[in-house]
PDB file of C-alpha atoms in Angstrom:
ATOM      1  CA  MET A   9      31.217   8.638  15.090  1.00  0.00           C
ATOM      2  CA  LYS A  10      28.313  11.058  15.082  1.00  0.00           C
ATOM      3  CA  ILE A  11      24.796   9.668  15.391  1.00  0.00           C
ATOM      4  CA  HIS A  12      22.036  11.504  13.559  1.00  0.00           C
ATOM      5  CA  PHE A  13      18.419  10.991  14.628  1.00  0.00           C
ATOM      6  CA  THR A  14      15.518  11.814  12.317  1.00  0.00           C
ATOM      7  CA  LYS A  15      11.875  12.439  13.086  1.00  0.00           C
ATOM      8  CA  ALA A  16      10.734  10.517  10.026  1.00  0.00           C
ATOM      9  CA  PRO A  17       9.145   7.119  10.658  1.00  0.00           C
ATOM     10  CA  THR A  18      11.371   4.214   9.629  1.00  0.00           C
ATOM     11  CA  PHE A  19      11.125   0.455   9.582  1.00  0.00           C
ATOM     12  CA  THR A  20      13.832   0.136  12.247  1.00  0.00           C
ATOM     13  CA  LYS A  21      12.054   2.500  14.648  1.00  0.00           C
ATOM     14  CA  ALA A  22       8.803   0.586  14.229  1.00  0.00           C
ATOM     15  CA  ILE A  23      10.516  -2.750  14.944  1.00  0.00           C
ATOM     16  CA  ILE A  24      12.239  -1.311  18.041  1.00  0.00           C
ATOM     17  CA  ALA A  25       8.907   0.049  19.305  1.00  0.00           C
ATOM     18  CA  THR A  26       7.302  -3.351  18.675  1.00  0.00           C
ATOM     19  CA  ALA A  27      10.031  -5.049  20.724  1.00  0.00           C
ATOM     20  CA  VAL A  28       9.696  -2.554  23.590  1.00  0.00           C
ATOM     21  CA  PHE A  29       5.903  -2.831  23.749  1.00  0.00           C
ATOM     22  CA  GLY A  30       6.141  -6.619  23.394  1.00  0.00           C
ATOM     23  CA  ILE A  31       8.494  -6.830  26.380  1.00  0.00           C
ATOM     24  CA  VAL A  32       6.189  -4.590  28.441  1.00  0.00           C
ATOM     25  CA  PHE A  33       3.220  -6.744  27.391  1.00  0.00           C
ATOM     26  CA  LEU A  34       4.971  -9.933  28.514  1.00  0.00           C
ATOM     27  CA  ALA A  35       6.289  -8.392  31.728  1.00  0.00           C
ATOM     28  CA  SER A  36       2.910  -7.006  32.816  1.00  0.00           C
ATOM     29  CA  THR A  37       0.999 -10.286  32.855  1.00  0.00           C
ATOM     30  CA  SER A  38      -0.519 -11.504  36.078  1.00  0.00           C
ATOM     31  CA  ASN A  39      -0.476 -15.037  37.437  1.00  0.00           C
ATOM     32  CA  LEU A  40      -3.626 -14.472  39.476  1.00  0.00           C
ATOM     33  CA  PRO A  41      -6.743 -16.318  38.312  1.00  0.00           C
ATOM     34  CA  SER A  42      -9.920 -14.601  37.203  1.00  0.00           C
ATOM     35  CA  CYS A  43     -12.449 -13.709  39.904  1.00  0.00           C
ATOM     36  CA  SER A  44     -15.129 -15.662  38.044  1.00  0.00           C
ATOM     37  CA  ASP A  45     -13.323 -18.895  39.007  1.00  0.00           C
ATOM     38  CA  THR A  46     -14.161 -18.980  42.735  1.00  0.00           C
ATOM     39  CA  LEU A  47     -12.287 -22.168  43.598  1.00  0.00           C
ATOM     40  CA  ALA A  48      -9.061 -21.021  41.965  1.00  0.00           C
ATOM     41  CA  ALA A  49      -9.374 -17.577  43.571  1.00  0.00           C
ATOM     42  CA  LEU A  50      -9.756 -19.109  47.056  1.00  0.00           C
ATOM     43  CA  ASN A  51      -6.840 -21.510  46.575  1.00  0.00           C
ATOM     44  CA  SER A  52      -4.434 -18.827  45.317  1.00  0.00           C
ATOM     45  CA  GLY A  53      -5.349 -16.239  47.914  1.00  0.00           C
ATOM     46  CA  GLY A  54      -6.541 -13.594  45.470  1.00  0.00           C
ATOM     47  CA  CYS A  55      -7.970 -12.891  42.073  1.00  0.00           C
ATOM     48  CA  ILE A  56      -7.783 -10.310  39.332  1.00  0.00           C
ATOM     49  CA  GLU A  57     -10.921  -8.593  38.093  1.00  0.00           C
ATOM     50  CA  ARG A  58      -9.417  -7.540  34.776  1.00  0.00           C
ATOM     51  CA  GLN A  59      -6.016  -7.175  33.183  1.00  0.00           C
ATOM     52  CA  SER A  60      -4.201  -3.923  33.805  1.00  0.00           C
ATOM     53  CA  TYR A  61      -4.464  -1.105  31.307  1.00  0.00           C
ATOM     54  CA  LEU A  62      -0.691  -1.252  30.859  1.00  0.00           C
ATOM     55  CA  HIS A  63      -0.908  -4.884  29.737  1.00  0.00           C
ATOM     56  CA  THR A  64      -3.802  -4.239  27.351  1.00  0.00           C
ATOM     57  CA  ALA A  65      -2.397  -1.011  25.910  1.00  0.00           C
ATOM     58  CA  SER A  66       1.107  -2.391  25.410  1.00  0.00           C
ATOM     59  CA  GLY A  67      -0.312  -5.417  23.588  1.00  0.00           C
ATOM     60  CA  TRP A  68      -2.304  -3.259  21.184  1.00  0.00           C
ATOM     61  CA  LEU A  69       0.612  -0.862  20.681  1.00  0.00           C
ATOM     62  CA  ALA A  70       2.969  -3.757  19.910  1.00  0.00           C
ATOM     63  CA  LEU A  71       0.524  -5.042  17.292  1.00  0.00           C
ATOM     64  CA  PHE A  72       0.042  -1.546  15.823  1.00  0.00           C
ATOM     65  CA  CYS A  73       3.808  -0.949  15.611  1.00  0.00           C
ATOM     66  CA  LEU A  74       4.310  -4.297  13.891  1.00  0.00           C
ATOM     67  CA  LEU A  75       1.668  -3.429  11.289  1.00  0.00           C
ATOM     68  CA  ALA A  76       3.286   0.001  10.797  1.00  0.00           C
ATOM     69  CA  ALA A  77       6.672  -1.681  10.263  1.00  0.00           C
ATOM     70  CA  VAL A  78       5.222  -3.957   7.591  1.00  0.00           C
ATOM     71  CA  LEU A  79       3.554  -0.983   5.894  1.00  0.00           C
ATOM     72  CA  LEU A  80       6.758   1.081   5.973  1.00  0.00           C
ATOM     73  CA  LEU A  81       8.733  -1.828   4.521  1.00  0.00           C
ATOM     74  CA  ALA A  82       6.172  -2.261   1.724  1.00  0.00           C
ATOM     75  CA  LEU A  83       6.261   1.461   0.938  1.00  0.00           C
ATOM     76  CA  LYS A  84      10.059   1.430   0.876  1.00  0.00           C
ATOM     77  CA  HIS A  85      10.132  -1.402  -1.657  1.00  0.00           C
ATOM     78  CA  LYS A  86       7.040  -0.480  -3.706  1.00  0.00           C
ATOM     79  CA  ASP A  87       9.079   0.158  -6.858  1.00  0.00           C
ATOM     80  CA  THR A  88      10.572  -3.327  -6.647  1.00  0.00           C
ATOM     81  CA  ILE A  89       7.116  -4.827  -6.166  1.00  0.00           C
ATOM     82  CA  HIS A  90       5.769  -2.894  -9.164  1.00  0.00           C
ATOM     83  CA  GLY A  91       8.761  -4.155 -11.181  1.00  0.00           C
ATOM     84  CA  TRP A  92       7.858  -7.750 -10.329  1.00  0.00           C
ATOM     85  CA  VAL A  93       4.278  -7.182 -11.483  1.00  0.00           C
ATOM     86  CA  ALA A  94       5.407  -5.520 -14.714  1.00  0.00           C
ATOM     87  CA  SER A  95       7.903  -8.292 -15.527  1.00  0.00           C
ATOM     88  CA  ALA A  96       5.254 -10.939 -14.822  1.00  0.00           C
ATOM     89  CA  GLN A  97       2.871  -9.196 -17.220  1.00  0.00           C
ATOM     90  CA  GLN A  98       5.553  -9.018 -19.917  1.00  0.00           C
ATOM     91  CA  GLN A  99       6.377 -12.708 -19.534  1.00  0.00           C
ATOM     92  CA  ALA A 100       2.738 -13.750 -19.846  1.00  0.00           C
ATOM     93  CA  PRO A 101       1.996 -15.213 -23.293  1.00  0.00           C
ATOM     94  CA  GLN A 102       0.083 -12.802 -25.491  1.00  0.00           C
ATOM     95  CA  GLU A 103      -2.419 -13.920 -28.089  1.00  0.00           C
ATOM     96  CA  PRO A 104      -1.710 -12.810 -31.645  1.00  0.00           C
ATOM     97  CA  SER A 105      -4.296 -10.309 -32.753  1.00  0.00           C
ATOM     98  CA  SER A 106      -5.339  -9.515 -36.295  1.00  0.00           C
ATOM     99  CA  GLN A 107      -6.670  -6.113 -35.262  1.00  0.00           C
ATOM    100  CA  ALA A 108      -4.535  -3.023 -34.744  1.00  0.00           C
ATOM    101  CA  PRO A 109      -4.080  -1.868 -31.147  1.00  0.00           C
ATOM    102  CA  ALA A 110      -7.045   0.056 -29.775  1.00  0.00           C
ATOM    103  CA  GLN A 111      -4.996   3.108 -28.853  1.00  0.00           C
ATOM    104  CA  ALA A 112      -3.880   3.584 -32.469  1.00  0.00           C
ATOM    105  CA  GLN A 113      -7.470   3.931 -33.617  1.00  0.00           C
ATOM    106  CA  ALA A 114      -9.198   7.242 -33.036  1.00  0.00           C
ATOM    107  CA  PRO A 115     -12.828   7.229 -31.941  1.00  0.00           C
ATOM    108  CA  ALA A 116     -15.419   7.450 -34.658  1.00  0.00           C
ATOM    109  CA  PRO A 117     -16.984  10.876 -35.110  1.00  0.00           C
ATOM    110  CA  GLY A 118     -20.452  11.536 -33.753  1.00  0.00           C
ATOM    111  CA  PRO A 119     -23.555  11.386 -35.931  1.00  0.00           C
ATOM    112  CA  GLY A 120     -23.706  14.169 -38.495  1.00  0.00           C
ATOM    113  CA  ARG A 121     -20.002  15.018 -38.184  1.00  0.00           C
ATOM    114  CA  ALA A 122     -17.619  14.494 -41.046  1.00  0.00           C
ATOM    115  CA  SER A 123     -14.211  12.953 -40.539  1.00  0.00           C
ATOM    116  CA  SER A 124     -10.916  13.054 -42.425  1.00  0.00           C
ATOM    117  CA  PHE A 125      -7.451  11.598 -42.089  1.00  0.00           C
ATOM    118  CA  CYS A 126      -4.159  13.313 -41.315  1.00  0.00           C
ATOM    119  CA  ALA A 127      -1.882  13.525 -44.363  1.00  0.00           C
ATOM    120  CA  THR A 128       1.188  13.113 -42.141  1.00  0.00           C
ATOM    121  CA  CYS A 129       0.363  10.082 -39.973  1.00  0.00           C
ATOM    122  CA  GLY A 130      -3.035   8.828 -41.167  1.00  0.00           C
ATOM    123  CA  THR A 131      -4.877   9.329 -37.867  1.00  0.00           C
ATOM    124  CA  ARG A 132      -8.596  10.031 -38.185  1.00  0.00           C
ATOM    125  CA  PHE A 133      -9.715  13.435 -36.999  1.00  0.00           C
ATOM    126  CA  ILE A 134     -13.058  15.158 -36.775  1.00  0.00           C
ATOM    127  CA  ALA A 135     -13.722  18.105 -39.059  1.00  0.00           C
ATOM    128  CA  GLY A 136     -13.114  21.335 -37.214  1.00  0.00           C
ATOM    129  CA  ASP A 137     -10.117  20.061 -35.243  1.00  0.00           C
ATOM    130  CA  ALA A 138      -7.142  22.403 -35.445  1.00  0.00           C
ATOM    131  CA  PHE A 139      -4.395  19.809 -34.823  1.00  0.00           C
ATOM    132  CA  CYS A 140      -3.923  16.066 -35.371  1.00  0.00           C
ATOM    133  CA  GLN A 141      -4.198  14.096 -32.152  1.00  0.00           C
ATOM    134  CA  GLY A 142      -1.607  11.576 -33.384  1.00  0.00           C
ATOM    135  CA  CYS A 143       1.298  13.710 -34.600  1.00  0.00           C
ATOM    136  CA  GLY A 144       0.281  17.300 -33.779  1.00  0.00           C
ATOM    137  CA  ALA A 145       0.322  18.513 -37.372  1.00  0.00           C
ATOM    138  CA  SER A 146      -1.892  21.468 -38.180  1.00  0.00           C
ATOM    139  CA  MET A 147      -5.216  20.451 -39.753  1.00  0.00           C
ATOM    140  CA  VAL A 148      -6.214  23.934 -40.922  1.00  0.00           C
ATOM    141  CA  SER A 149      -6.276  23.959 -44.707  1.00  0.00           C
ATOM    142  CA  THR A 150      -4.767  26.989 -46.409  1.00  0.00           C
TER     143      THR A 150
END
């Protein structure tokens, strides 16, 4: 069995990195109390001024890798998510409308411009247009 490694980021790589950084984060904790608690510091024989950079960095990297994994998973399944949205929109009840759809109507011509209708499909066009915007028929009269 031949194993093939890719350089491309994947969900699995992000989850593995999250686990590694999470283990380092948990392993690098200190049981020493904070130096601001004098009584606890004296009783334990020492104190810690601040957490180590390894602990802090591994915690942030674990969080970042987890967010990257979620983003990669969402990008991988974006078509499925868009399909859910489209099917939900199709299942939504639509109100009956007495008007024709807005995209079938051409915009009214500007002031002072004459308009006509295409003999082929009936779409309104502005005088001077060479082709119908609805069907593509030539509007130049011979």
